[in-house]
Coordinates of C-alpha atoms in Angstrom, one line a residue:
X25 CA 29.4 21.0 111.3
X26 CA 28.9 18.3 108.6
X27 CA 26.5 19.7 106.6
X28 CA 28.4 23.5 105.9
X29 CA 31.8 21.6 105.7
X30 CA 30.0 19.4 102.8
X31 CA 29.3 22.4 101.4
X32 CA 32.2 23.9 101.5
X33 CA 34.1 21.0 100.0
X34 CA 31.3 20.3 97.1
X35 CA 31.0 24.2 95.8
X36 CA 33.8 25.8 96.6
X37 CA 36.9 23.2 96.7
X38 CA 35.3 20.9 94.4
X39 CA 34.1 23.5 92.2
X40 CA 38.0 24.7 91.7
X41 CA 38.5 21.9 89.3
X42 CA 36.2 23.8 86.7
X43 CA 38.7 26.5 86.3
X44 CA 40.5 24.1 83.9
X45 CA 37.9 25.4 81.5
X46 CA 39.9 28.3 80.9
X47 CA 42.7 26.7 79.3
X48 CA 40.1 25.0 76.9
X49 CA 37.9 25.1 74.0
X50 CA 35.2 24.4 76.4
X51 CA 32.3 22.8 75.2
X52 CA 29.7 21.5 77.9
X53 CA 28.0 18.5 75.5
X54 CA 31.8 17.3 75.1
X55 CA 32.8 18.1 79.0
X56 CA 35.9 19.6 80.8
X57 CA 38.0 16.5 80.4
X58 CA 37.6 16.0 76.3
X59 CA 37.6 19.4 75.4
X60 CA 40.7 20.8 73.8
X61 CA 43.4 22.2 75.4
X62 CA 44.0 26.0 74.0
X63 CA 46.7 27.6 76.4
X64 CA 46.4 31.3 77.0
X65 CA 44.0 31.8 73.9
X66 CA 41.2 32.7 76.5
X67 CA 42.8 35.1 78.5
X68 CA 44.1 36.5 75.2
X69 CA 40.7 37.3 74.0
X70 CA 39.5 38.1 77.3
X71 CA 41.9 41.2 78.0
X72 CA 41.7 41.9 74.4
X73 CA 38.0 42.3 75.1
X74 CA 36.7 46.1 76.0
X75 CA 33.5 45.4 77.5
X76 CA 35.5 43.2 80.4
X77 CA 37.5 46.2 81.2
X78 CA 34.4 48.3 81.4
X79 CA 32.8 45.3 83.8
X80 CA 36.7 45.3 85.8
X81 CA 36.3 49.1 86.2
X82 CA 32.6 49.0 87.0
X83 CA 33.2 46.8 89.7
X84 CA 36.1 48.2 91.5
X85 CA 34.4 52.0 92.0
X86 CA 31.3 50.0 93.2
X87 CA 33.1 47.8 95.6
X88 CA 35.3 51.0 96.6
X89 CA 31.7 52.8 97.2
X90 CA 30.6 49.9 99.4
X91 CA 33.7 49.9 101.5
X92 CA 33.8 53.6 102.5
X93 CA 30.0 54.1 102.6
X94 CA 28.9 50.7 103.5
X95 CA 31.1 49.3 105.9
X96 CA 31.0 51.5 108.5
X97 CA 27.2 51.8 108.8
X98 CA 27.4 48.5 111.2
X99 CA 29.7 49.8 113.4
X100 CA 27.7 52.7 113.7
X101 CA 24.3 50.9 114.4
X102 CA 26.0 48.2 116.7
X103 CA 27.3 51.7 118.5
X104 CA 24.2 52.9 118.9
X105 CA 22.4 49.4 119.8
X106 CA 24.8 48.8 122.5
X107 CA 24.3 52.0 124.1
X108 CA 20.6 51.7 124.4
X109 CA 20.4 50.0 127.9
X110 CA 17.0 48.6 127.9
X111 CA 17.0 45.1 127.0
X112 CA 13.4 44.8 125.4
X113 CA 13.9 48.2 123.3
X114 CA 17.2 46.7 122.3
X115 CA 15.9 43.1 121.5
X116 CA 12.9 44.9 119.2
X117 CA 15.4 47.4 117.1
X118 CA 17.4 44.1 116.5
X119 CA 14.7 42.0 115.2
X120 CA 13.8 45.0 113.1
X121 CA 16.7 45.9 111.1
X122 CA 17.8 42.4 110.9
X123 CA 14.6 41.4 108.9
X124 CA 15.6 43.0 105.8
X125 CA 18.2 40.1 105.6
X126 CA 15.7 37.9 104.8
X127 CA 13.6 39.5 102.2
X128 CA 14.9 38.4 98.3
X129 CA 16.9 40.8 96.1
X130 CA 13.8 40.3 94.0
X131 CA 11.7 41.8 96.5
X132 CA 13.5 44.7 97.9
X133 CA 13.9 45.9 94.1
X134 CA 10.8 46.1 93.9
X135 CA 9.6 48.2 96.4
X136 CA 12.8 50.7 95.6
X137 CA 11.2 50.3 91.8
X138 CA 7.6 51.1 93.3
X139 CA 9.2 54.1 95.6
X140 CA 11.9 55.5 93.3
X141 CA 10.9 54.3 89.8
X142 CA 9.2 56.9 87.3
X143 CA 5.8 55.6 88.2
X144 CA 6.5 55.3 91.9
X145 CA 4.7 56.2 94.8
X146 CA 7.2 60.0 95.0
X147 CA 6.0 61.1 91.8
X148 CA 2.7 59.6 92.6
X149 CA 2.5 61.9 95.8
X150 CA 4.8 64.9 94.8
X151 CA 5.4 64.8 90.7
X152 CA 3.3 67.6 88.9
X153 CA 0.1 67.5 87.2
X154 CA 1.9 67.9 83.9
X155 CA 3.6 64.4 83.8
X156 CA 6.8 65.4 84.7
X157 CA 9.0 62.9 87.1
X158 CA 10.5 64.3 90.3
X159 CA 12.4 61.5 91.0
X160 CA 13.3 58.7 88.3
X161 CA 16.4 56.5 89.8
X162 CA 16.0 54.2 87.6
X163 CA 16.4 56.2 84.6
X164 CA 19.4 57.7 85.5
X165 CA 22.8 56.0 84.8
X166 CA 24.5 58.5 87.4
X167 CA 22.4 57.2 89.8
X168 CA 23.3 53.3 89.7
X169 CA 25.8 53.3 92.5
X170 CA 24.2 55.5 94.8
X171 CA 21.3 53.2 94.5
X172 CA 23.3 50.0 94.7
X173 CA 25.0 51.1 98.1
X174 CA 21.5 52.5 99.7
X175 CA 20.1 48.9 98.8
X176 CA 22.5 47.3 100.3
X177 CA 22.6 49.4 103.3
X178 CA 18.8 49.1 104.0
X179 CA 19.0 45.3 103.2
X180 CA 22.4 44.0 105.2
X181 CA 23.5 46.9 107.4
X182 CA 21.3 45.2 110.6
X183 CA 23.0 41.7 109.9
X184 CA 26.4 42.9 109.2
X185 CA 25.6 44.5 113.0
X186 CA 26.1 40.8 114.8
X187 CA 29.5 40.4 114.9
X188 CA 30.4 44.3 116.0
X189 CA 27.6 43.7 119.1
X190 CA 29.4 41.2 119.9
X191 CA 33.1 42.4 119.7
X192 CA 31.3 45.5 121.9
X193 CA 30.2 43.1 124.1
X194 CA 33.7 41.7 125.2
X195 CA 35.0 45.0 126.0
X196 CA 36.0 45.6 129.5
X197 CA 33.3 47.6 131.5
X198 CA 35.9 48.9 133.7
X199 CA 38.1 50.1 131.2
X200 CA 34.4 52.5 130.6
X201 CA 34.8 53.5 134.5
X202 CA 38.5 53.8 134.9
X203 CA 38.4 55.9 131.3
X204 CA 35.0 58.2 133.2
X205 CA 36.9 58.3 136.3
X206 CA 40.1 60.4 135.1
X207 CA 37.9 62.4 133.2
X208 CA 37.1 61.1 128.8
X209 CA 34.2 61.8 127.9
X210 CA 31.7 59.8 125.0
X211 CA 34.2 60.5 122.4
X212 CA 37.0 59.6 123.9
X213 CA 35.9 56.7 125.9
X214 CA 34.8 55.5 121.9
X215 CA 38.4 56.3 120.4
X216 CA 40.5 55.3 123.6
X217 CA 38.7 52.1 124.6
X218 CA 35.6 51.1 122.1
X219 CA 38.5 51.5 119.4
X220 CA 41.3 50.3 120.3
X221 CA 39.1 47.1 121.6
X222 CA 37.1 46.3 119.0
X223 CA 40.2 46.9 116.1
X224 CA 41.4 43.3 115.8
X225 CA 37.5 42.3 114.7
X226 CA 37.4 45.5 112.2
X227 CA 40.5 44.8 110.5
X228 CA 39.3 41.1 110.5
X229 CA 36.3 42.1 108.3
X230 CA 38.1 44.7 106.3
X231 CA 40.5 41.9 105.1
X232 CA 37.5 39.5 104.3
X233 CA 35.3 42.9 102.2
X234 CA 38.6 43.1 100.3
X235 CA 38.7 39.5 99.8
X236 CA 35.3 40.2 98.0
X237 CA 35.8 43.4 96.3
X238 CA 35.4 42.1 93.2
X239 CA 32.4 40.4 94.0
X240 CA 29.2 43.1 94.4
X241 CA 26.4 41.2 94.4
X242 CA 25.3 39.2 91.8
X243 CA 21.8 39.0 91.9
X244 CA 21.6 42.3 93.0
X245 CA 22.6 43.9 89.6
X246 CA 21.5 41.3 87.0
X247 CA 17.9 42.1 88.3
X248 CA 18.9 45.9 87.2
X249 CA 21.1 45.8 85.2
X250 CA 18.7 46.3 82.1
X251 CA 17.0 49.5 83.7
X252 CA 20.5 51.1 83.8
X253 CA 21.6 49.4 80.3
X254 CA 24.9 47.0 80.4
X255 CA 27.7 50.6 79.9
X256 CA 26.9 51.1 83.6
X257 CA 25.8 48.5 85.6
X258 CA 27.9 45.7 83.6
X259 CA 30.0 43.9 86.4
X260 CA 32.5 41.2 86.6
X261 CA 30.1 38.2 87.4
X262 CA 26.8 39.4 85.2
X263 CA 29.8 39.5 82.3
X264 CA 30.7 35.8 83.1
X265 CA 26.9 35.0 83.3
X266 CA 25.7 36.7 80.0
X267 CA 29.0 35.4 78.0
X268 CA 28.7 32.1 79.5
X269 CA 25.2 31.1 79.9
X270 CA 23.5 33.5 77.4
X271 CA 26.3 33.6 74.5
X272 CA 28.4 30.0 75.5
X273 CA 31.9 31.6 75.4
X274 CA 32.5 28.9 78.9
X275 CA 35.9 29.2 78.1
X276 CA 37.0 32.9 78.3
X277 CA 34.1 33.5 80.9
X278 CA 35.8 30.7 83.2
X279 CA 38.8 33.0 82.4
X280 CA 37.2 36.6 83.6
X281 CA 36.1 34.4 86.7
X282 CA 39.4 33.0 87.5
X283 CA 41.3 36.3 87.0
X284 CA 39.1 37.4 89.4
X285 CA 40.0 34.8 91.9
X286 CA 43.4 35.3 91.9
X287 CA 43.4 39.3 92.1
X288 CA 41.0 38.8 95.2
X289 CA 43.8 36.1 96.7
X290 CA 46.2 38.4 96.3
X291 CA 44.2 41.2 98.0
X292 CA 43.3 38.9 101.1
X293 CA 46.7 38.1 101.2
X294 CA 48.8 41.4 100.6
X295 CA 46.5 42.9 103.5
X296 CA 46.5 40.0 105.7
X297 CA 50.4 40.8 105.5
X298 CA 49.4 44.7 106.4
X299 CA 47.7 43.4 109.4
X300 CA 50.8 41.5 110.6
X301 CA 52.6 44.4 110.2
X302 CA 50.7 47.1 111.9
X303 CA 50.2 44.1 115.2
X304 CA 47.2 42.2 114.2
X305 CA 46.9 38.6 113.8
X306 CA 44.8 39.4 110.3
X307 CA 42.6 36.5 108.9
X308 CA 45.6 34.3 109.9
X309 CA 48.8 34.4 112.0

């Protein structure tokens, strides 16, 4: 465990200290402790600041797209993994759709680019002799979301499978027979028993996708953000990156990045409290 706990503790816990930088004139050839202190000037100009709301509103409908249309997609493909009963026809769909895990944002842009883009391989094989485009995604603002979930959906919806197959797993086989016995069919063996015993393990990952709800994937959108042009596919941390790193506001971009910190606390912990309510036990008890 020593080398994840070190890494928890060097970038995440240690890295908390940097938020000071929002309460200063930050200036990294001077450092965190010599800069001067400037109060609330940061978050001043920050929420004064209309292309931050833009990001802040660009982000929440994208992480709102990802829950409902993302999220349940591995349930649905642990469902249907666990119900195939051979083992090796199991063990081979597995391997397949958890490879895309491990192929780079980089690369998996690129072949949507190569399939969906204006010269891709669909208006190579179906476009019309007169130059026209039948498909350009990449062109097309209105399409930036749609895009961003399907990406993610081909790239992570296998590995976001493992922890479902094995909540499914644990379930009771005679709770399937007792449930056949007096009569449930499919569907209601699934919403009687799958359900009800696999619920503590969804609400456990809802609570940690709201935890990052403002965080949609970095990489993921700076490496399109360009083709869709910053009114669309600006977001919360590729505003932090291009006003920190590109333009050197460190100060009010350590702001946008702790304002987004504390929201997501606030999320994990307003519906951790849900949980308890409604007879979970939630990320914690």
């Amino acid at each position: 465990m020593a080398p994840g706990v070190l890494y928890f503790l060097v970038f995440h816990y240690g890295a908390l200290f940097g938020n000071v930088a929002a309460f200063k004139d930050y200036v990294p050839f001077v450092g965190v402790m010599d800069s001067p202190w400037v109060g609330l000037q940061n978050f001043q100009a920050l929420f004064a600041e209309p292309a931050f709301w833009n990001a802040a509103w660009n982000t929440l409908s994208l992480s709102l797209a990802q829950i409902i249309f993302f999220f349940p997609m591995p349930l649905a493909l642990a469902l249907l993994l666990h119900s195939v009963s051979q083992g090796r026809a199991r063990k081979f769909v597995q391997s397949v759709v958890y490879l895309p895990h491990f192929i780079s944002w980089v690369i998996v842009i690129a072949l949507f680019q190569q399939m969906l883009g204006g010269d891709g391989l669909v208006n190579g094989l179906f476009g019309g002799d007169d130059g026209k485009h039948l498909v350009d995604v990449f062109g097309n603002p209105t399409a930036f979301q749609p895009l961003m979930v399907v990406e993610l959906v081909w790239k992570d919806c296998g590995w976001g499978t493992i922890i479902f197959l094995a909540a499914l797993h644990n379930v009771d086989e005679g709770l399937y027979e007792a449930a056949a016995i007096d009569g449930a069919g499919p569907w209601r063996r699934f919403w009687h028993v799958t359900l009800p015993s696999i619920r503590p393990v969804i609400i456990l990952l809802l609570i940690l996708r709201l935890g990052e709800i403002l965080t949609v994937g970095f990489e993921q959108i700076l490496l399109q953000r360009d083709s869709f042009g910053p009114a669309t596919a600006e977001v919360i941390d590729t505003f932090v990156y291009y006003n920190a790193v590109i333009d050197g506001h460190w100060g009010v971009s350590t702001a946008a990045a702790l304002f987004k910190g504390v929201i997501a606390a606030c999320l994990v912990f307003a519906a951790n409290k849900i949980a308890h309510r409604l007879g979970e036990q939630g990320v914690y008890r």
